[in-house]
Amino acid sequence: MKIIRARDYDHMSRQAANIISAQVILKPDSVLGLATGSSPIGTYRQLIAWYLKGDIDFAQVRTVNLDEYVGLAPENEQSYACFMRRNFFNFVNIYPANSYIPYGLNKNAEDECSRYDRIIQSLGGIDLQLLGLGPNGHIGFNEPDEFFTKGTHKVSLSEATTQANKRFFEKEEDVPRFAYTMGICDIMQAQRVVMVVSGAAKAPVVKQAFFGPVTPRCPASILQLHKDFTLVADEAALAFPD
Ligand code: GLP
């Protein structure tokens, strides 16, 4: 595990974008695993800026997103499909035919999850997975549990996650209660994993995940065992309370 200590959110975003752009320059047809949430937005913004300057080309890049809310259409403003268009895809040359996100409207969970895992496999696996960190240690939507999950699956979102995500919805009742998410095995099989974390509010969970025991009670802790995991965190997120 490597830790890159950034000064603040913008510096963290540039450092993570540097790693992603090096990946794409060295392997133009890379499979990038992408994440939503406020943490990676600055990374996407930096990649867009470099794309507009002509420094990076995504024409051959394939992308797989970590997760999607069950019940939301890709056109829905709160869907992660829409988040990705709004914050990244609309501004770079990643082609829609090359980007994948679980389909929230598929009511048949088993069918959707196996379809998504087959997509990841058919792409040859993930070269670089970008992650944020949930306040309860979740990655993607892998919530704290008694065991680590393997492939893509349907999850019931925890109360903590619903509370954290309600800021994006008009009313709390609108926050979906279920999501499709890649599993821990999908994430652990990525060749490289890069996590972006910012702000003092995340410091306790950073400490728990990366300086505590590996346990499904804090799903991100499994990344301590990944062969090429880089945590890009700002100083506030690394200032642990006593
Ligand atoms: C959501 C996403 C996660 C993300 C988390 C943290 O729950 N499913 O992938 O890491 O939010 O979000 P933020 O970066 O806004 O703190």
PDB file of C-alpha atoms and ligand atoms in Angstrom:
ATOM      1  CA  MET A   1       0.000   0.000   0.000  1.00  0.00           C
ATOM      2  CA  LYS A   2       1.327   3.399  -1.015  1.00  0.00           C
ATOM      3  CA  ILE A   3       0.107   6.667   0.509  1.00  0.00           C
ATOM      4  CA  ILE A   4       0.348   9.949  -1.370  1.00  0.00           C
ATOM      5  CA  ARG A   5      -0.163  12.839   1.031  1.00  0.00           C
ATOM      6  CA  ALA A   6      -1.725  15.790  -0.778  1.00  0.00           C
ATOM      7  CA  ARG A   7      -2.054  19.327   0.534  1.00  0.00           C
ATOM      8  CA  ASP A   8      -5.768  19.709  -0.165  1.00  0.00           C
ATOM      9  CA  TYR A   9      -8.620  18.540  -2.412  1.00  0.00           C
ATOM     10  CA  ASP A  10      -7.231  20.141  -5.591  1.00  0.00           C
ATOM     11  CA  HIS A  11      -3.766  18.731  -5.035  1.00  0.00           C
ATOM     12  CA  MET A  12      -5.266  15.292  -4.288  1.00  0.00           C
ATOM     13  CA  SER A  13      -7.283  15.510  -7.508  1.00  0.00           C
ATOM     14  CA  ARG A  14      -4.227  16.415  -9.603  1.00  0.00           C
ATOM     15  CA  GLN A  15      -2.162  13.603  -8.090  1.00  0.00           C
ATOM     16  CA  ALA A  16      -4.879  11.026  -8.833  1.00  0.00           C
ATOM     17  CA  ALA A  17      -5.416  12.433 -12.338  1.00  0.00           C
ATOM     18  CA  ASN A  18      -1.662  12.130 -12.931  1.00  0.00           C
ATOM     19  CA  ILE A  19      -1.752   8.415 -12.123  1.00  0.00           C
ATOM     20  CA  ILE A  20      -4.785   7.874 -14.398  1.00  0.00           C
ATOM     21  CA  SER A  21      -3.325   9.857 -17.258  1.00  0.00           C
ATOM     22  CA  ALA A  22      -0.018   7.931 -17.012  1.00  0.00           C
ATOM     23  CA  GLN A  23      -2.050   4.722 -17.172  1.00  0.00           C
ATOM     24  CA  VAL A  24      -3.899   5.859 -20.320  1.00  0.00           C
ATOM     25  CA  ILE A  25      -0.760   7.191 -22.006  1.00  0.00           C
ATOM     26  CA  LEU A  26       1.103   3.927 -21.408  1.00  0.00           C
ATOM     27  CA  LYS A  27      -1.905   1.735 -22.327  1.00  0.00           C
ATOM     28  CA  PRO A  28      -4.333   3.696 -24.530  1.00  0.00           C
ATOM     29  CA  ASP A  29      -6.982   0.942 -24.486  1.00  0.00           C
ATOM     30  CA  SER A  30      -6.984   0.695 -20.684  1.00  0.00           C
ATOM     31  CA  VAL A  31     -10.076  -0.490 -18.854  1.00  0.00           C
ATOM     32  CA  LEU A  32     -10.764   2.137 -16.185  1.00  0.00           C
ATOM     33  CA  GLY A  33     -13.025   1.314 -13.271  1.00  0.00           C
ATOM     34  CA  LEU A  34     -14.756   4.568 -12.344  1.00  0.00           C
ATOM     35  CA  ALA A  35     -16.443   5.891  -9.219  1.00  0.00           C
ATOM     36  CA  THR A  36     -19.034   8.479  -8.268  1.00  0.00           C
ATOM     37  CA  GLY A  37     -19.367  10.697  -5.187  1.00  0.00           C
ATOM     38  CA  SER A  38     -17.871  14.100  -4.483  1.00  0.00           C
ATOM     39  CA  SER A  39     -14.310  12.779  -3.991  1.00  0.00           C
ATOM     40  CA  PRO A  40     -13.466  11.937  -7.644  1.00  0.00           C
ATOM     41  CA  ILE A  41     -15.131  15.008  -9.221  1.00  0.00           C
ATOM     42  CA  GLY A  42     -11.913  17.069  -9.053  1.00  0.00           C
ATOM     43  CA  THR A  43      -9.969  14.183 -10.605  1.00  0.00           C
ATOM     44  CA  TYR A  44     -12.422  14.115 -13.521  1.00  0.00           C
ATOM     45  CA  ARG A  45     -12.195  17.911 -13.833  1.00  0.00           C
ATOM     46  CA  GLN A  46      -8.396  17.704 -14.095  1.00  0.00           C
ATOM     47  CA  LEU A  47      -8.554  14.912 -16.685  1.00  0.00           C
ATOM     48  CA  ILE A  48     -11.024  16.996 -18.734  1.00  0.00           C
ATOM     49  CA  ALA A  49      -8.624  19.973 -18.618  1.00  0.00           C
ATOM     50  CA  TRP A  50      -5.738  17.838 -19.882  1.00  0.00           C
ATOM     51  CA  TYR A  51      -7.963  16.309 -22.569  1.00  0.00           C
ATOM     52  CA  LEU A  52      -8.955  19.800 -23.781  1.00  0.00           C
ATOM     53  CA  LYS A  53      -5.260  20.752 -23.945  1.00  0.00           C
ATOM     54  CA  GLY A  54      -4.624  17.694 -26.107  1.00  0.00           C
ATOM     55  CA  ASP A  55      -2.449  15.990 -23.485  1.00  0.00           C
ATOM     56  CA  ILE A  56      -4.564  12.861 -23.097  1.00  0.00           C
ATOM     57  CA  ASP A  57      -6.743  10.871 -25.497  1.00  0.00           C
ATOM     58  CA  PHE A  58      -9.516   8.533 -24.336  1.00  0.00           C
ATOM     59  CA  ALA A  59     -10.556   7.254 -27.795  1.00  0.00           C
ATOM     60  CA  GLN A  60      -9.638   3.661 -27.018  1.00  0.00           C
ATOM     61  CA  VAL A  61     -10.395   3.681 -23.291  1.00  0.00           C
ATOM     62  CA  ARG A  62     -13.126   1.402 -21.943  1.00  0.00           C
ATOM     63  CA  THR A  63     -14.823   2.202 -18.629  1.00  0.00           C
ATOM     64  CA  VAL A  64     -16.829   0.207 -16.094  1.00  0.00           C
ATOM     65  CA  ASN A  65     -18.533   2.005 -13.247  1.00  0.00           C
ATOM     66  CA  LEU A  66     -18.695   0.562  -9.777  1.00  0.00           C
ATOM     67  CA  ASP A  67     -22.377   0.880  -9.063  1.00  0.00           C
ATOM     68  CA  GLU A  68     -25.861   2.181  -9.803  1.00  0.00           C
ATOM     69  CA  TYR A  69     -29.044   2.703  -7.810  1.00  0.00           C
ATOM     70  CA  VAL A  70     -31.736   0.076  -8.393  1.00  0.00           C
ATOM     71  CA  GLY A  71     -34.892   1.627  -9.816  1.00  0.00           C
ATOM     72  CA  LEU A  72     -33.301   4.688 -11.446  1.00  0.00           C
ATOM     73  CA  ALA A  73     -33.211   4.992 -15.242  1.00  0.00           C
ATOM     74  CA  PRO A  74     -29.912   6.140 -16.783  1.00  0.00           C
ATOM     75  CA  GLU A  75     -31.720   9.367 -17.781  1.00  0.00           C
ATOM     76  CA  ASN A  76     -32.697  10.102 -14.158  1.00  0.00           C
ATOM     77  CA  GLU A  77     -30.764  13.131 -12.843  1.00  0.00           C
ATOM     78  CA  GLN A  78     -29.800  11.254  -9.654  1.00  0.00           C
ATOM     79  CA  SER A  79     -28.581   8.125 -11.407  1.00  0.00           C
ATOM     80  CA  TYR A  80     -24.885   7.421 -11.477  1.00  0.00           C
ATOM     81  CA  ALA A  81     -25.119   7.131 -15.281  1.00  0.00           C
ATOM     82  CA  CYS A  82     -26.208  10.779 -15.323  1.00  0.00           C
ATOM     83  CA  PHE A  83     -23.517  11.725 -12.764  1.00  0.00           C
ATOM     84  CA  MET A  84     -20.852  10.301 -15.056  1.00  0.00           C
ATOM     85  CA  ARG A  85     -22.142  12.174 -18.108  1.00  0.00           C
ATOM     86  CA  ARG A  86     -22.458  15.421 -16.149  1.00  0.00           C
ATOM     87  CA  ASN A  87     -19.028  15.233 -14.516  1.00  0.00           C
ATOM     88  CA  PHE A  88     -16.884  13.465 -17.095  1.00  0.00           C
ATOM     89  CA  PHE A  89     -18.206  11.660 -20.169  1.00  0.00           C
ATOM     90  CA  ASN A  90     -19.824  14.720 -21.786  1.00  0.00           C
ATOM     91  CA  PHE A  91     -16.460  16.482 -21.900  1.00  0.00           C
ATOM     92  CA  VAL A  92     -13.990  13.843 -23.125  1.00  0.00           C
ATOM     93  CA  ASN A  93     -13.818  11.364 -25.997  1.00  0.00           C
ATOM     94  CA  ILE A  94     -14.867   8.273 -24.065  1.00  0.00           C
ATOM     95  CA  TYR A  95     -17.428   6.738 -26.403  1.00  0.00           C
ATOM     96  CA  PRO A  96     -20.806   5.596 -25.036  1.00  0.00           C
ATOM     97  CA  ALA A  97     -20.301   2.194 -26.655  1.00  0.00           C
ATOM     98  CA  ASN A  98     -17.142   1.803 -24.548  1.00  0.00           C
ATOM     99  CA  SER A  99     -18.604   2.687 -21.163  1.00  0.00           C
ATOM    100  CA  TYR A 100     -20.604   0.435 -18.898  1.00  0.00           C
ATOM    101  CA  ILE A 101     -22.694   1.028 -15.781  1.00  0.00           C
ATOM    102  CA  PRO A 102     -25.076  -1.459 -14.142  1.00  0.00           C
ATOM    103  CA  TYR A 103     -28.619  -0.969 -15.467  1.00  0.00           C
ATOM    104  CA  GLY A 104     -30.757   0.190 -12.545  1.00  0.00           C
ATOM    105  CA  LEU A 105     -34.041  -0.645 -14.240  1.00  0.00           C
ATOM    106  CA  ASN A 106     -33.333  -4.358 -14.651  1.00  0.00           C
ATOM    107  CA  LYS A 107     -35.659  -5.875 -12.062  1.00  0.00           C
ATOM    108  CA  ASN A 108     -33.996  -9.263 -12.379  1.00  0.00           C
ATOM    109  CA  ALA A 109     -31.029  -8.819 -10.031  1.00  0.00           C
ATOM    110  CA  GLU A 110     -29.428 -12.154 -10.808  1.00  0.00           C
ATOM    111  CA  ASP A 111     -29.563 -11.468 -14.524  1.00  0.00           C
ATOM    112  CA  GLU A 112     -28.183  -7.917 -14.193  1.00  0.00           C
ATOM    113  CA  CYS A 113     -25.345  -8.922 -11.865  1.00  0.00           C
ATOM    114  CA  SER A 114     -24.152 -11.832 -13.988  1.00  0.00           C
ATOM    115  CA  ARG A 115     -24.475  -9.691 -17.150  1.00  0.00           C
ATOM    116  CA  TYR A 116     -22.251  -7.030 -15.545  1.00  0.00           C
ATOM    117  CA  ASP A 117     -19.629  -9.511 -14.376  1.00  0.00           C
ATOM    118  CA  ARG A 118     -19.533 -10.989 -17.894  1.00  0.00           C
ATOM    119  CA  ILE A 119     -18.890  -7.496 -19.274  1.00  0.00           C
ATOM    120  CA  ILE A 120     -15.936  -6.974 -16.912  1.00  0.00           C
ATOM    121  CA  GLN A 121     -14.567 -10.375 -17.909  1.00  0.00           C
ATOM    122  CA  SER A 122     -15.045  -9.778 -21.627  1.00  0.00           C
ATOM    123  CA  LEU A 123     -13.051  -6.542 -21.323  1.00  0.00           C
ATOM    124  CA  GLY A 124     -10.189  -8.560 -19.865  1.00  0.00           C
ATOM    125  CA  GLY A 125     -10.615  -7.187 -16.327  1.00  0.00           C
ATOM    126  CA  ILE A 126      -9.902  -3.742 -14.921  1.00  0.00           C
ATOM    127  CA  ASP A 127      -6.511  -2.090 -15.394  1.00  0.00           C
ATOM    128  CA  LEU A 128      -7.049   0.735 -12.923  1.00  0.00           C
ATOM    129  CA  GLN A 129      -9.918   1.106 -10.468  1.00  0.00           C
ATOM    130  CA  LEU A 130     -10.629   4.546  -9.022  1.00  0.00           C
ATOM    131  CA  LEU A 131     -12.414   4.563  -5.658  1.00  0.00           C
ATOM    132  CA  GLY A 132     -13.885   6.916  -3.101  1.00  0.00           C
ATOM    133  CA  LEU A 133     -14.432   5.922   0.521  1.00  0.00           C
ATOM    134  CA  GLY A 134     -17.846   5.797   2.159  1.00  0.00           C
ATOM    135  CA  PRO A 135     -18.119   7.231   5.681  1.00  0.00           C
ATOM    136  CA  ASN A 136     -18.720   3.709   7.031  1.00  0.00           C
ATOM    137  CA  GLY A 137     -15.812   2.222   5.061  1.00  0.00           C
ATOM    138  CA  HIS A 138     -17.828   1.140   2.040  1.00  0.00           C
ATOM    139  CA  ILE A 139     -16.287   0.914  -1.416  1.00  0.00           C
ATOM    140  CA  GLY A 140     -18.629   1.053  -4.393  1.00  0.00           C
ATOM    141  CA  PHE A 141     -21.708   0.075  -2.451  1.00  0.00           C
ATOM    142  CA  ASN A 142     -20.099  -2.811  -0.584  1.00  0.00           C
ATOM    143  CA  GLU A 143     -21.496  -2.099   2.842  1.00  0.00           C
ATOM    144  CA  PRO A 144     -20.087  -3.343   6.190  1.00  0.00           C
ATOM    145  CA  ASP A 145     -21.077  -6.988   6.580  1.00  0.00           C
ATOM    146  CA  GLU A 146     -20.091 -10.320   8.107  1.00  0.00           C
ATOM    147  CA  PHE A 147     -18.277 -11.414   4.947  1.00  0.00           C
ATOM    148  CA  PHE A 148     -16.693 -10.001   1.783  1.00  0.00           C
ATOM    149  CA  THR A 149     -18.805 -10.359  -1.360  1.00  0.00           C
ATOM    150  CA  LYS A 150     -17.386 -11.641  -4.618  1.00  0.00           C
ATOM    151  CA  GLY A 151     -18.974 -10.437  -7.834  1.00  0.00           C
ATOM    152  CA  THR A 152     -21.581  -7.847  -8.749  1.00  0.00           C
ATOM    153  CA  HIS A 153     -24.603  -8.092  -6.470  1.00  0.00           C
ATOM    154  CA  LYS A 154     -27.680  -6.245  -5.283  1.00  0.00           C
ATOM    155  CA  VAL A 155     -27.275  -4.542  -1.908  1.00  0.00           C
ATOM    156  CA  SER A 156     -29.625  -3.034   0.562  1.00  0.00           C
ATOM    157  CA  LEU A 157     -28.103   0.348   1.434  1.00  0.00           C
ATOM    158  CA  SER A 158     -27.283   0.944   5.084  1.00  0.00           C
ATOM    159  CA  GLU A 159     -28.871   3.753   7.063  1.00  0.00           C
ATOM    160  CA  ALA A 160     -25.471   5.534   7.201  1.00  0.00           C
ATOM    161  CA  THR A 161     -25.201   5.471   3.408  1.00  0.00           C
ATOM    162  CA  THR A 162     -28.773   6.639   2.901  1.00  0.00           C
ATOM    163  CA  GLN A 163     -28.085   9.520   5.292  1.00  0.00           C
ATOM    164  CA  ALA A 164     -24.809  10.414   3.536  1.00  0.00           C
ATOM    165  CA  ASN A 165     -26.397  10.330   0.081  1.00  0.00           C
ATOM    166  CA  LYS A 166     -29.635  12.138   0.819  1.00  0.00           C
ATOM    167  CA  ARG A 167     -27.911  15.493   0.109  1.00  0.00           C
ATOM    168  CA  PHE A 168     -28.206  14.625  -3.604  1.00  0.00           C
ATOM    169  CA  PHE A 169     -31.994  14.092  -3.461  1.00  0.00           C
ATOM    170  CA  GLU A 170     -34.883  16.442  -2.877  1.00  0.00           C
ATOM    171  CA  LYS A 171     -36.454  14.327  -0.143  1.00  0.00           C
ATOM    172  CA  GLU A 172     -35.055  11.517   1.989  1.00  0.00           C
ATOM    173  CA  GLU A 173     -37.874   9.240   0.714  1.00  0.00           C
ATOM    174  CA  ASP A 174     -36.447   9.649  -2.790  1.00  0.00           C
ATOM    175  CA  VAL A 175     -33.093   8.043  -1.866  1.00  0.00           C
ATOM    176  CA  PRO A 176     -33.124   4.541  -3.360  1.00  0.00           C
ATOM    177  CA  ARG A 177     -32.788   1.745  -0.795  1.00  0.00           C
ATOM    178  CA  PHE A 178     -31.043  -0.726  -3.105  1.00  0.00           C
ATOM    179  CA  ALA A 179     -28.140  -0.638  -5.514  1.00  0.00           C
ATOM    180  CA  TYR A 180     -26.216  -2.893  -7.865  1.00  0.00           C
ATOM    181  CA  THR A 181     -22.505  -2.845  -7.081  1.00  0.00           C
ATOM    182  CA  MET A 182     -19.359  -4.581  -8.203  1.00  0.00           C
ATOM    183  CA  GLY A 183     -18.190  -6.986  -5.523  1.00  0.00           C
ATOM    184  CA  ILE A 184     -14.993  -6.965  -3.499  1.00  0.00           C
ATOM    185  CA  CYS A 185     -13.481  -9.625  -5.762  1.00  0.00           C
ATOM    186  CA  ASP A 186     -14.126  -7.506  -8.876  1.00  0.00           C
ATOM    187  CA  ILE A 187     -12.314  -4.613  -7.202  1.00  0.00           C
ATOM    188  CA  MET A 188      -9.461  -6.727  -5.810  1.00  0.00           C
ATOM    189  CA  GLN A 189      -8.835  -8.243  -9.246  1.00  0.00           C
ATOM    190  CA  ALA A 190      -8.102  -4.817 -10.765  1.00  0.00           C
ATOM    191  CA  GLN A 191      -4.414  -4.510 -11.656  1.00  0.00           C
ATOM    192  CA  ARG A 192      -4.147  -1.195  -9.794  1.00  0.00           C
ATOM    193  CA  VAL A 193      -6.432   0.534  -7.342  1.00  0.00           C
ATOM    194  CA  VAL A 194      -6.334   4.271  -6.593  1.00  0.00           C
ATOM    195  CA  MET A 195      -8.486   5.777  -3.856  1.00  0.00           C
ATOM    196  CA  VAL A 196      -9.118   9.494  -3.372  1.00  0.00           C
ATOM    197  CA  VAL A 197     -10.075  10.739   0.092  1.00  0.00           C
ATOM    198  CA  SER A 198     -10.401  14.307   1.317  1.00  0.00           C
ATOM    199  CA  GLY A 199     -11.436  16.176   4.440  1.00  0.00           C
ATOM    200  CA  ALA A 200     -11.304  15.788   8.202  1.00  0.00           C
ATOM    201  CA  ALA A 201     -14.661  14.004   8.336  1.00  0.00           C
ATOM    202  CA  LYS A 202     -13.064  10.982   6.617  1.00  0.00           C
ATOM    203  CA  ALA A 203     -10.001  10.793   8.934  1.00  0.00           C
ATOM    204  CA  PRO A 204     -11.537   8.291  11.411  1.00  0.00           C
ATOM    205  CA  VAL A 205     -12.579   5.903   8.642  1.00  0.00           C
ATOM    206  CA  VAL A 206      -9.197   6.234   6.874  1.00  0.00           C
ATOM    207  CA  LYS A 207      -7.522   5.254  10.143  1.00  0.00           C
ATOM    208  CA  GLN A 208      -9.891   2.333  10.657  1.00  0.00           C
ATOM    209  CA  ALA A 209      -9.608   1.076   7.052  1.00  0.00           C
ATOM    210  CA  PHE A 210      -5.866   1.349   6.494  1.00  0.00           C
ATOM    211  CA  PHE A 211      -4.305   1.296   9.964  1.00  0.00           C
ATOM    212  CA  GLY A 212      -6.629  -1.236  11.573  1.00  0.00           C
ATOM    213  CA  PRO A 213      -7.488  -4.902  11.000  1.00  0.00           C
ATOM    214  CA  VAL A 214      -8.683  -6.259   7.648  1.00  0.00           C
ATOM    215  CA  THR A 215     -12.352  -6.999   8.201  1.00  0.00           C
ATOM    216  CA  PRO A 216     -15.617  -7.042   6.212  1.00  0.00           C
ATOM    217  CA  ARG A 217     -16.966  -4.752   8.947  1.00  0.00           C
ATOM    218  CA  CYS A 218     -14.893  -2.077   7.176  1.00  0.00           C
ATOM    219  CA  PRO A 219     -14.891  -3.230   3.522  1.00  0.00           C
ATOM    220  CA  ALA A 220     -12.146  -0.826   2.340  1.00  0.00           C
ATOM    221  CA  SER A 221      -9.700  -2.509   4.756  1.00  0.00           C
ATOM    222  CA  ILE A 222      -9.279  -5.387   2.269  1.00  0.00           C
ATOM    223  CA  LEU A 223      -7.316  -2.989   0.060  1.00  0.00           C
ATOM    224  CA  GLN A 224      -4.406  -3.336   2.500  1.00  0.00           C
ATOM    225  CA  LEU A 225      -3.912  -6.719   0.820  1.00  0.00           C
ATOM    226  CA  HIS A 226      -4.027  -5.444  -2.775  1.00  0.00           C
ATOM    227  CA  LYS A 227      -0.763  -5.769  -4.711  1.00  0.00           C
ATOM    228  CA  ASP A 228      -0.896  -2.224  -6.138  1.00  0.00           C
ATOM    229  CA  PHE A 229      -3.040   0.035  -4.012  1.00  0.00           C
ATOM    230  CA  THR A 230      -2.424   3.790  -3.770  1.00  0.00           C
ATOM    231  CA  LEU A 231      -4.268   5.966  -1.292  1.00  0.00           C
ATOM    232  CA  VAL A 232      -4.264   9.606  -2.387  1.00  0.00           C
ATOM    233  CA  ALA A 233      -5.461  11.545   0.634  1.00  0.00           C
ATOM    234  CA  ASP A 234      -5.210  15.139   1.699  1.00  0.00           C
ATOM    235  CA  GLU A 235      -3.660  16.226   4.985  1.00  0.00           C
ATOM    236  CA  ALA A 236      -7.037  16.672   6.669  1.00  0.00           C
ATOM    237  CA  ALA A 237      -8.046  13.084   5.886  1.00  0.00           C
ATOM    238  CA  LEU A 238      -4.721  11.851   7.285  1.00  0.00           C
ATOM    239  CA  ALA A 239      -4.867  13.895  10.510  1.00  0.00           C
ATOM    240  CA  PHE A 240      -6.122  11.154  12.780  1.00  0.00           C
ATOM    241  CA  PRO A 241      -7.873  11.965  16.008  1.00  0.00           C
ATOM    242  CA  ASP A 242      -6.202  10.453  19.108  1.00  0.00           C
TER     243      ASP A 242
HETATM  244  C1  GLP B   1     -21.313   6.655  -2.678  1.00  0.00           C
HETATM  245  C2  GLP B   1     -20.655   5.830  -3.771  1.00  0.00           C
HETATM  246  C3  GLP B   1     -19.240   5.446  -3.403  1.00  0.00           C
HETATM  247  C4  GLP B   1     -18.476   6.661  -2.905  1.00  0.00           C
HETATM  248  C5  GLP B   1     -19.157   7.182  -1.666  1.00  0.00           C
HETATM  249  C6  GLP B   1     -18.421   8.341  -1.014  1.00  0.00           C
HETATM  250  O1  GLP B   1     -21.900   5.896  -1.692  1.00  0.00           O
HETATM  251  N1  GLP B   1     -21.386   4.629  -4.093  1.00  0.00           N
HETATM  252  O2  GLP B   1     -18.608   4.875  -4.535  1.00  0.00           O
HETATM  253  O3  GLP B   1     -17.155   6.327  -2.632  1.00  0.00           O
HETATM  254  O4  GLP B   1     -20.454   7.613  -2.055  1.00  0.00           O
HETATM  255  O5  GLP B   1     -18.851   9.552  -1.524  1.00  0.00           O
HETATM  256  P1  GLP B   1     -18.125  10.930  -1.323  1.00  0.00           P
HETATM  257  O6  GLP B   1     -16.931  10.891  -2.189  1.00  0.00           O
HETATM  258  O7  GLP B   1     -19.129  11.941  -1.803  1.00  0.00           O
HETATM  259  O8  GLP B   1     -17.800  11.054   0.114  1.00  0.00           O
END
